[in-house]
PDB file of N, CA and C in Angstrom:
ATOM      1  N   MET H   1      96.654  62.383 -32.649  1.00  0.00           N
ATOM      2  CA  MET H   1      96.324  63.752 -32.867  1.00  0.00           C
ATOM      3  C   MET H   1      97.509  64.513 -32.478  1.00  0.00           C
ATOM      4  N   ARG H   2      97.804  65.386 -33.322  1.00  0.00           N
ATOM      5  CA  ARG H   2      98.852  66.479 -33.085  1.00  0.00           C
ATOM      6  C   ARG H   2      98.436  67.932 -33.048  1.00  0.00           C
ATOM      7  N   LEU H   3      98.635  68.470 -31.885  1.00  0.00           N
ATOM      8  CA  LEU H   3      98.169  69.892 -31.664  1.00  0.00           C
ATOM      9  C   LEU H   3      99.180  70.813 -32.125  1.00  0.00           C
ATOM     10  N   LYS H   4      98.869  72.066 -32.421  1.00  0.00           N
ATOM     11  CA  LYS H   4      99.578  73.226 -32.710  1.00  0.00           C
ATOM     12  C   LYS H   4      99.464  74.168 -31.829  1.00  0.00           C
ATOM     13  N   ARG H   5     100.220  75.202 -31.826  1.00  0.00           N
ATOM     14  CA  ARG H   5     100.162  76.408 -30.957  1.00  0.00           C
ATOM     15  C   ARG H   5      98.849  77.016 -30.865  1.00  0.00           C
ATOM     16  N   GLY H   6      98.155  77.137 -29.790  1.00  0.00           N
ATOM     17  CA  GLY H   6      96.948  77.597 -29.519  1.00  0.00           C
ATOM     18  C   GLY H   6      95.695  76.627 -29.566  1.00  0.00           C
ATOM     19  N   ASP H   7      96.034  75.311 -30.036  1.00  0.00           N
ATOM     20  CA  ASP H   7      94.967  74.382 -30.092  1.00  0.00           C
ATOM     21  C   ASP H   7      94.462  74.015 -28.635  1.00  0.00           C
ATOM     22  N   PHE H   8      93.296  73.467 -28.700  1.00  0.00           N
ATOM     23  CA  PHE H   8      92.820  73.041 -27.429  1.00  0.00           C
ATOM     24  C   PHE H   8      92.047  71.776 -27.466  1.00  0.00           C
ATOM     25  N   LEU H   9      92.315  70.868 -26.446  1.00  0.00           N
ATOM     26  CA  LEU H   9      91.901  69.584 -26.427  1.00  0.00           C
ATOM     27  C   LEU H   9      91.144  69.248 -25.064  1.00  0.00           C
ATOM     28  N   THR H  10      89.992  68.701 -25.084  1.00  0.00           N
ATOM     29  CA  THR H  10      89.262  68.229 -23.947  1.00  0.00           C
ATOM     30  C   THR H  10      89.384  66.749 -23.959  1.00  0.00           C
ATOM     31  N   VAL H  11      89.717  66.217 -22.829  1.00  0.00           N
ATOM     32  CA  VAL H  11      89.662  64.563 -22.580  1.00  0.00           C
ATOM     33  C   VAL H  11      88.760  64.267 -21.703  1.00  0.00           C
ATOM     34  N   PRO H  12      87.738  63.660 -22.105  1.00  0.00           N
ATOM     35  CA  PRO H  12      86.608  63.164 -21.106  1.00  0.00           C
ATOM     36  C   PRO H  12      87.159  62.279 -20.103  1.00  0.00           C
ATOM     37  N   PRO H  13      86.420  62.305 -18.798  1.00  0.00           N
ATOM     38  CA  PRO H  13      86.868  61.240 -17.828  1.00  0.00           C
ATOM     39  C   PRO H  13      86.739  59.895 -18.291  1.00  0.00           C
ATOM     40  N   THR H  14      87.705  59.056 -17.806  1.00  0.00           N
ATOM     41  CA  THR H  14      87.781  57.575 -18.107  1.00  0.00           C
ATOM     42  C   THR H  14      88.469  57.296 -19.554  1.00  0.00           C
ATOM     43  N   VAL H  15      88.714  58.338 -20.389  1.00  0.00           N
ATOM     44  CA  VAL H  15      89.230  58.166 -21.784  1.00  0.00           C
ATOM     45  C   VAL H  15      90.828  57.958 -21.593  1.00  0.00           C
ATOM     46  N   PRO H  16      91.467  56.734 -22.022  1.00  0.00           N
ATOM     47  CA  PRO H  16      92.958  56.668 -21.927  1.00  0.00           C
ATOM     48  C   PRO H  16      93.371  57.710 -22.749  1.00  0.00           C
ATOM     49  N   HIS H  17      94.495  58.407 -22.429  1.00  0.00           N
ATOM     50  CA  HIS H  17      95.330  59.338 -23.277  1.00  0.00           C
ATOM     51  C   HIS H  17      96.723  59.354 -22.843  1.00  0.00           C
ATOM     52  N   ALA H  18      97.361  60.145 -23.640  1.00  0.00           N
ATOM     53  CA  ALA H  18      98.910  60.214 -23.300  1.00  0.00           C
ATOM     54  C   ALA H  18      99.200  61.556 -24.125  1.00  0.00           C
ATOM     55  N   PHE H  19     100.438  62.255 -23.711  1.00  0.00           N
ATOM     56  CA  PHE H  19     100.757  63.526 -24.389  1.00  0.00           C
ATOM     57  C   PHE H  19     102.235  63.528 -24.292  1.00  0.00           C
ATOM     58  N   ALA H  20     102.980  64.041 -25.310  1.00  0.00           N
ATOM     59  CA  ALA H  20     104.448  64.470 -25.361  1.00  0.00           C
ATOM     60  C   ALA H  20     104.594  65.503 -26.489  1.00  0.00           C
ATOM     61  N   SER H  21     105.694  66.097 -26.264  1.00  0.00           N
ATOM     62  CA  SER H  21     106.100  67.039 -27.370  1.00  0.00           C
ATOM     63  C   SER H  21     106.732  66.128 -28.426  1.00  0.00           C
ATOM     64  N   THR H  22     106.706  66.837 -29.816  1.00  0.00           N
ATOM     65  CA  THR H  22     107.338  66.228 -30.835  1.00  0.00           C
ATOM     66  C   THR H  22     108.817  66.082 -30.604  1.00  0.00           C
ATOM     67  N   ALA H  23     109.463  65.051 -31.160  1.00  0.00           N
ATOM     68  CA  ALA H  23     110.758  64.659 -30.916  1.00  0.00           C
ATOM     69  C   ALA H  23     111.688  65.832 -31.280  1.00  0.00           C
ATOM     70  N   GLY H  24     112.486  66.243 -30.379  1.00  0.00           N
ATOM     71  CA  GLY H  24     113.541  67.302 -30.573  1.00  0.00           C
ATOM     72  C   GLY H  24     112.880  68.747 -30.349  1.00  0.00           C
ATOM     73  N   ALA H  25     111.463  68.699 -29.766  1.00  0.00           N
ATOM     74  CA  ALA H  25     110.920  70.084 -29.558  1.00  0.00           C
ATOM     75  C   ALA H  25     110.453  70.068 -28.222  1.00  0.00           C
ATOM     76  N   GLU H  26     110.224  71.299 -27.650  1.00  0.00           N
ATOM     77  CA  GLU H  26     109.723  71.574 -26.410  1.00  0.00           C
ATOM     78  C   GLU H  26     108.217  71.969 -26.611  1.00  0.00           C
ATOM     79  N   ALA H  27     107.384  71.815 -25.549  1.00  0.00           N
ATOM     80  CA  ALA H  27     105.947  72.155 -25.544  1.00  0.00           C
ATOM     81  C   ALA H  27     105.546  72.776 -24.231  1.00  0.00           C
ATOM     82  N   GLU H  28     104.733  73.615 -24.128  1.00  0.00           N
ATOM     83  CA  GLU H  28     104.076  74.172 -22.987  1.00  0.00           C
ATOM     84  C   GLU H  28     102.766  73.569 -22.941  1.00  0.00           C
ATOM     85  N   LEU H  29     102.234  73.160 -21.647  1.00  0.00           N
ATOM     86  CA  LEU H  29     101.010  72.389 -21.463  1.00  0.00           C
ATOM     87  C   LEU H  29     100.209  72.996 -20.281  1.00  0.00           C
ATOM     88  N   LEU H  30      99.035  73.427 -20.531  1.00  0.00           N
ATOM     89  CA  LEU H  30      98.136  73.928 -19.481  1.00  0.00           C
ATOM     90  C   LEU H  30      97.173  72.758 -19.144  1.00  0.00           C
ATOM     91  N   VAL H  31      97.075  72.271 -17.880  1.00  0.00           N
ATOM     92  CA  VAL H  31      96.297  71.302 -17.645  1.00  0.00           C
ATOM     93  C   VAL H  31      95.255  72.065 -16.627  1.00  0.00           C
ATOM     94  N   VAL H  32      93.910  71.806 -16.947  1.00  0.00           N
ATOM     95  CA  VAL H  32      92.867  72.323 -16.105  1.00  0.00           C
ATOM     96  C   VAL H  32      91.927  71.185 -15.790  1.00  0.00           C
ATOM     97  N   PHE H  33      91.795  71.131 -14.443  1.00  0.00           N
ATOM     98  CA  PHE H  33      90.835  70.050 -13.794  1.00  0.00           C
ATOM     99  C   PHE H  33      89.600  70.866 -13.287  1.00  0.00           C
ATOM    100  N   THR H  34      88.407  70.572 -13.833  1.00  0.00           N
ATOM    101  CA  THR H  34      87.168  71.244 -13.249  1.00  0.00           C
ATOM    102  C   THR H  34      86.206  70.083 -13.130  1.00  0.00           C
ATOM    103  N   PRO H  35      85.585  70.004 -11.944  1.00  0.00           N
ATOM    104  CA  PRO H  35      85.941  70.861 -10.733  1.00  0.00           C
ATOM    105  C   PRO H  35      87.396  70.399 -10.397  1.00  0.00           C
ATOM    106  N   GLY H  36      88.048  71.368  -9.630  1.00  0.00           N
ATOM    107  CA  GLY H  36      89.371  71.092  -8.958  1.00  0.00           C
ATOM    108  C   GLY H  36      89.509  69.628  -8.357  1.00  0.00           C
ATOM    109  N   LEU H  37      90.565  68.944  -8.684  1.00  0.00           N
ATOM    110  CA  LEU H  37      90.538  67.646  -8.134  1.00  0.00           C
ATOM    111  C   LEU H  37      92.137  67.420  -7.387  1.00  0.00           C
ATOM    112  N   HIS H  38      92.082  66.474  -6.472  1.00  0.00           N
ATOM    113  CA  HIS H  38      93.386  66.282  -5.779  1.00  0.00           C
ATOM    114  C   HIS H  38      94.462  65.823  -6.659  1.00  0.00           C
ATOM    115  N   ARG H  39      94.090  65.392  -7.873  1.00  0.00           N
ATOM    116  CA  ARG H  39      95.121  64.735  -8.765  1.00  0.00           C
ATOM    117  C   ARG H  39      96.125  65.668  -9.358  1.00  0.00           C
ATOM    118  N   PHE H  40      95.953  67.004  -8.989  1.00  0.00           N
ATOM    119  CA  PHE H  40      96.898  67.814  -9.448  1.00  0.00           C
ATOM    120  C   PHE H  40      98.431  67.555  -8.973  1.00  0.00           C
ATOM    121  N   ASP H  41      98.306  66.950  -7.642  1.00  0.00           N
ATOM    122  CA  ASP H  41      99.488  66.436  -7.026  1.00  0.00           C
ATOM    123  C   ASP H  41     100.341  65.465  -7.852  1.00  0.00           C
ATOM    124  N   TYR H  42      99.609  64.814  -8.747  1.00  0.00           N
ATOM    125  CA  TYR H  42     100.218  63.922  -9.537  1.00  0.00           C
ATOM    126  C   TYR H  42     101.338  64.618 -10.514  1.00  0.00           C
ATOM    127  N   TYR H  43     100.901  65.689 -11.044  1.00  0.00           N
ATOM    128  CA  TYR H  43     101.901  66.516 -11.899  1.00  0.00           C
ATOM    129  C   TYR H  43     103.024  67.069 -11.090  1.00  0.00           C
ATOM    130  N   ARG H  44     102.936  67.371  -9.881  1.00  0.00           N
ATOM    131  CA  ARG H  44     103.917  67.695  -9.096  1.00  0.00           C
ATOM    132  C   ARG H  44     104.787  66.502  -8.811  1.00  0.00           C
ATOM    133  N   LEU H  45     104.395  65.216  -8.663  1.00  0.00           N
ATOM    134  CA  LEU H  45     105.088  64.095  -8.502  1.00  0.00           C
ATOM    135  C   LEU H  45     105.932  63.893  -9.864  1.00  0.00           C
ATOM    136  N   LEU H  46     105.206  64.108 -11.142  1.00  0.00           N
ATOM    137  CA  LEU H  46     106.086  63.987 -12.251  1.00  0.00           C
ATOM    138  C   LEU H  46     107.154  64.831 -12.364  1.00  0.00           C
ATOM    139  N   GLU H  47     106.978  66.174 -11.847  1.00  0.00           N
ATOM    140  CA  GLU H  47     108.030  67.134 -12.021  1.00  0.00           C
ATOM    141  C   GLU H  47     109.309  66.563 -10.985  1.00  0.00           C
ATOM    142  N   ARG H  48     108.783  66.046  -9.786  1.00  0.00           N
ATOM    143  CA  ARG H  48     109.766  65.529  -9.005  1.00  0.00           C
ATOM    144  C   ARG H  48     110.725  64.437  -9.645  1.00  0.00           C
ATOM    145  N   VAL H  49     110.028  63.536 -10.433  1.00  0.00           N
ATOM    146  CA  VAL H  49     110.667  62.488 -11.195  1.00  0.00           C
ATOM    147  C   VAL H  49     111.661  63.050 -12.133  1.00  0.00           C
ATOM    148  N   HIS H  50     111.185  64.039 -12.847  1.00  0.00           N
ATOM    149  CA  HIS H  50     111.881  64.674 -13.963  1.00  0.00           C
ATOM    150  C   HIS H  50     113.304  65.410 -13.367  1.00  0.00           C
ATOM    151  N   ARG H  51     113.053  65.842 -11.949  1.00  0.00           N
ATOM    152  CA  ARG H  51     114.329  66.450 -11.277  1.00  0.00           C
ATOM    153  C   ARG H  51     115.230  65.407 -10.743  1.00  0.00           C
ATOM    154  N   GLY H  52     114.822  64.140 -10.661  1.00  0.00           N
ATOM    155  CA  GLY H  52     115.590  63.079  -9.877  1.00  0.00           C
ATOM    156  C   GLY H  52     115.303  62.890  -8.647  1.00  0.00           C
ATOM    157  N   GLU H  53     114.094  63.593  -7.986  1.00  0.00           N
ATOM    158  CA  GLU H  53     113.895  63.563  -6.733  1.00  0.00           C
ATOM    159  C   GLU H  53     112.843  62.564  -6.209  1.00  0.00           C
ATOM    160  N   ALA H  54     112.223  61.877  -7.304  1.00  0.00           N
ATOM    161  CA  ALA H  54     111.412  60.815  -6.967  1.00  0.00           C
ATOM    162  C   ALA H  54     111.514  59.726  -8.254  1.00  0.00           C
ATOM    163  N   SER H  55     111.105  58.592  -7.795  1.00  0.00           N
ATOM    164  CA  SER H  55     111.282  57.416  -8.962  1.00  0.00           C
ATOM    165  C   SER H  55     109.945  57.235  -9.729  1.00  0.00           C
ATOM    166  N   VAL H  56     110.195  56.600 -10.786  1.00  0.00           N
ATOM    167  CA  VAL H  56     109.094  56.002 -11.544  1.00  0.00           C
ATOM    168  C   VAL H  56     108.252  55.061 -10.748  1.00  0.00           C
ATOM    169  N   GLU H  57     108.727  54.243  -9.799  1.00  0.00           N
ATOM    170  CA  GLU H  57     108.027  53.437  -8.857  1.00  0.00           C
ATOM    171  C   GLU H  57     106.969  54.192  -8.165  1.00  0.00           C
ATOM    172  N   GLU H  58     107.385  55.432  -7.741  1.00  0.00           N
ATOM    173  CA  GLU H  58     106.448  56.311  -6.921  1.00  0.00           C
ATOM    174  C   GLU H  58     105.216  56.604  -7.711  1.00  0.00           C
ATOM    175  N   ILE H  59     105.484  56.852  -9.110  1.00  0.00           N
ATOM    176  CA  ILE H  59     104.267  57.050  -9.877  1.00  0.00           C
ATOM    177  C   ILE H  59     103.486  55.731  -9.947  1.00  0.00           C
ATOM    178  N   ARG H  60     103.977  54.612 -10.075  1.00  0.00           N
ATOM    179  CA  ARG H  60     103.249  53.325 -10.277  1.00  0.00           C
ATOM    180  C   ARG H  60     102.461  53.307  -8.857  1.00  0.00           C
ATOM    181  N   ALA H  61     102.954  53.520  -7.748  1.00  0.00           N
ATOM    182  CA  ALA H  61     102.416  53.295  -6.430  1.00  0.00           C
ATOM    183  C   ALA H  61     101.379  54.383  -6.204  1.00  0.00           C
ATOM    184  N   SER H  62     101.291  55.486  -6.979  1.00  0.00           N
ATOM    185  CA  SER H  62     100.215  56.530  -6.627  1.00  0.00           C
ATOM    186  C   SER H  62      99.044  56.284  -7.651  1.00  0.00           C
ATOM    187  N   SER H  63      99.013  55.248  -8.406  1.00  0.00           N
ATOM    188  CA  SER H  63      98.010  55.139  -9.447  1.00  0.00           C
ATOM    189  C   SER H  63      96.502  55.221  -8.749  1.00  0.00           C
ATOM    190  N   GLN H  64      96.174  54.456  -7.701  1.00  0.00           N
ATOM    191  CA  GLN H  64      94.850  54.541  -6.973  1.00  0.00           C
ATOM    192  C   GLN H  64      94.572  56.044  -6.524  1.00  0.00           C
ATOM    193  N   ARG H  65      95.682  56.597  -5.838  1.00  0.00           N
ATOM    194  CA  ARG H  65      95.556  57.816  -5.212  1.00  0.00           C
ATOM    195  C   ARG H  65      95.096  58.842  -6.146  1.00  0.00           C
ATOM    196  N   TYR H  66      95.885  58.929  -7.407  1.00  0.00           N
ATOM    197  CA  TYR H  66      95.664  59.863  -8.331  1.00  0.00           C
ATOM    198  C   TYR H  66      94.667  59.570  -9.625  1.00  0.00           C
ATOM    199  N   ASP H  67      94.221  58.274  -9.375  1.00  0.00           N
ATOM    200  CA  ASP H  67      93.423  57.897 -10.395  1.00  0.00           C
ATOM    201  C   ASP H  67      93.930  57.892 -11.844  1.00  0.00           C
ATOM    202  N   ASN H  68      95.365  57.511 -11.895  1.00  0.00           N
ATOM    203  CA  ASN H  68      95.917  57.397 -13.148  1.00  0.00           C
ATOM    204  C   ASN H  68      96.412  55.940 -13.368  1.00  0.00           C
ATOM    205  N   HIS H  69      95.848  55.313 -14.301  1.00  0.00           N
ATOM    206  CA  HIS H  69      96.034  53.940 -14.519  1.00  0.00           C
ATOM    207  C   HIS H  69      96.606  53.708 -16.019  1.00  0.00           C
ATOM    208  N   TYR H  70      97.939  53.167 -15.978  1.00  0.00           N
ATOM    209  CA  TYR H  70      98.710  53.004 -17.104  1.00  0.00           C
ATOM    210  C   TYR H  70      98.147  51.816 -18.031  1.00  0.00           C
ATOM    211  N   VAL H  71      97.963  51.998 -19.200  1.00  0.00           N
ATOM    212  CA  VAL H  71      97.595  50.912 -20.117  1.00  0.00           C
ATOM    213  C   VAL H  71      98.590  50.760 -21.165  1.00  0.00           C
ATOM    214  N   ASP H  72      98.744  49.674 -21.793  1.00  0.00           N
ATOM    215  CA  ASP H  72      99.523  49.419 -23.056  1.00  0.00           C
ATOM    216  C   ASP H  72      98.905  50.163 -24.245  1.00  0.00           C
ATOM    217  N   SER H  73      99.723  50.807 -25.087  1.00  0.00           N
ATOM    218  CA  SER H  73      99.122  51.497 -26.198  1.00  0.00           C
ATOM    219  C   SER H  73     100.129  51.309 -27.297  1.00  0.00           C
ATOM    220  N   PRO H  74      99.670  50.412 -28.339  1.00  0.00           N
ATOM    221  CA  PRO H  74     100.591  50.298 -29.572  1.00  0.00           C
ATOM    222  C   PRO H  74     100.846  51.540 -30.149  1.00  0.00           C
ATOM    223  N   VAL H  75      99.874  52.527 -30.234  1.00  0.00           N
ATOM    224  CA  VAL H  75     100.191  53.841 -30.817  1.00  0.00           C
ATOM    225  C   VAL H  75     101.234  54.637 -30.095  1.00  0.00           C
ATOM    226  N   TRP H  76     101.259  54.649 -28.835  1.00  0.00           N
ATOM    227  CA  TRP H  76     102.116  55.363 -28.029  1.00  0.00           C
ATOM    228  C   TRP H  76     103.605  54.650 -28.205  1.00  0.00           C
ATOM    229  N   ARG H  77     103.674  53.193 -28.111  1.00  0.00           N
ATOM    230  CA  ARG H  77     104.701  52.587 -28.437  1.00  0.00           C
ATOM    231  C   ARG H  77     105.537  52.890 -29.784  1.00  0.00           C
ATOM    232  N   ASP H  78     104.592  52.910 -30.746  1.00  0.00           N
ATOM    233  CA  ASP H  78     105.072  53.232 -32.156  1.00  0.00           C
ATOM    234  C   ASP H  78     105.587  54.740 -32.112  1.00  0.00           C
ATOM    235  N   GLU H  79     104.880  55.605 -31.504  1.00  0.00           N
ATOM    236  CA  GLU H  79     105.449  57.090 -31.555  1.00  0.00           C
ATOM    237  C   GLU H  79     106.807  57.092 -30.770  1.00  0.00           C
ATOM    238  N   LEU H  80     106.893  56.507 -29.637  1.00  0.00           N
ATOM    239  CA  LEU H  80     108.194  56.390 -28.894  1.00  0.00           C
ATOM    240  C   LEU H  80     109.329  55.742 -29.758  1.00  0.00           C
ATOM    241  N   ALA H  81     109.124  54.710 -30.433  1.00  0.00           N
ATOM    242  CA  ALA H  81     110.083  54.046 -31.290  1.00  0.00           C
ATOM    243  C   ALA H  81     110.528  54.953 -32.374  1.00  0.00           C
ATOM    244  N   ARG H  82     109.709  55.720 -32.895  1.00  0.00           N
ATOM    245  CA  ARG H  82     110.090  56.755 -33.855  1.00  0.00           C
ATOM    246  C   ARG H  82     110.895  57.851 -33.438  1.00  0.00           C
ATOM    247  N   ALA H  83     110.679  58.174 -32.221  1.00  0.00           N
ATOM    248  CA  ALA H  83     111.541  59.363 -31.614  1.00  0.00           C
ATOM    249  C   ALA H  83     112.996  59.202 -31.454  1.00  0.00           C
TER     250      ALA H  83
END
């Protein structure tokens, strides 16, 4: 699914999902957890990885704490290969 400016998407709990901007483009993302969850620190960790202050291994090690579990996705792999 591709969203455009102003679109809204709700992801129900336990549904595997991923997101990225279109190749060569930037995107702004607003993430809302309701009710508020401790997992917001996961996004802070992602920012630290982006800045080179943390490693991808720290993301893997945080799976249980932030309830983020990575699964293989042929769709995601295909999108990354096209980028």
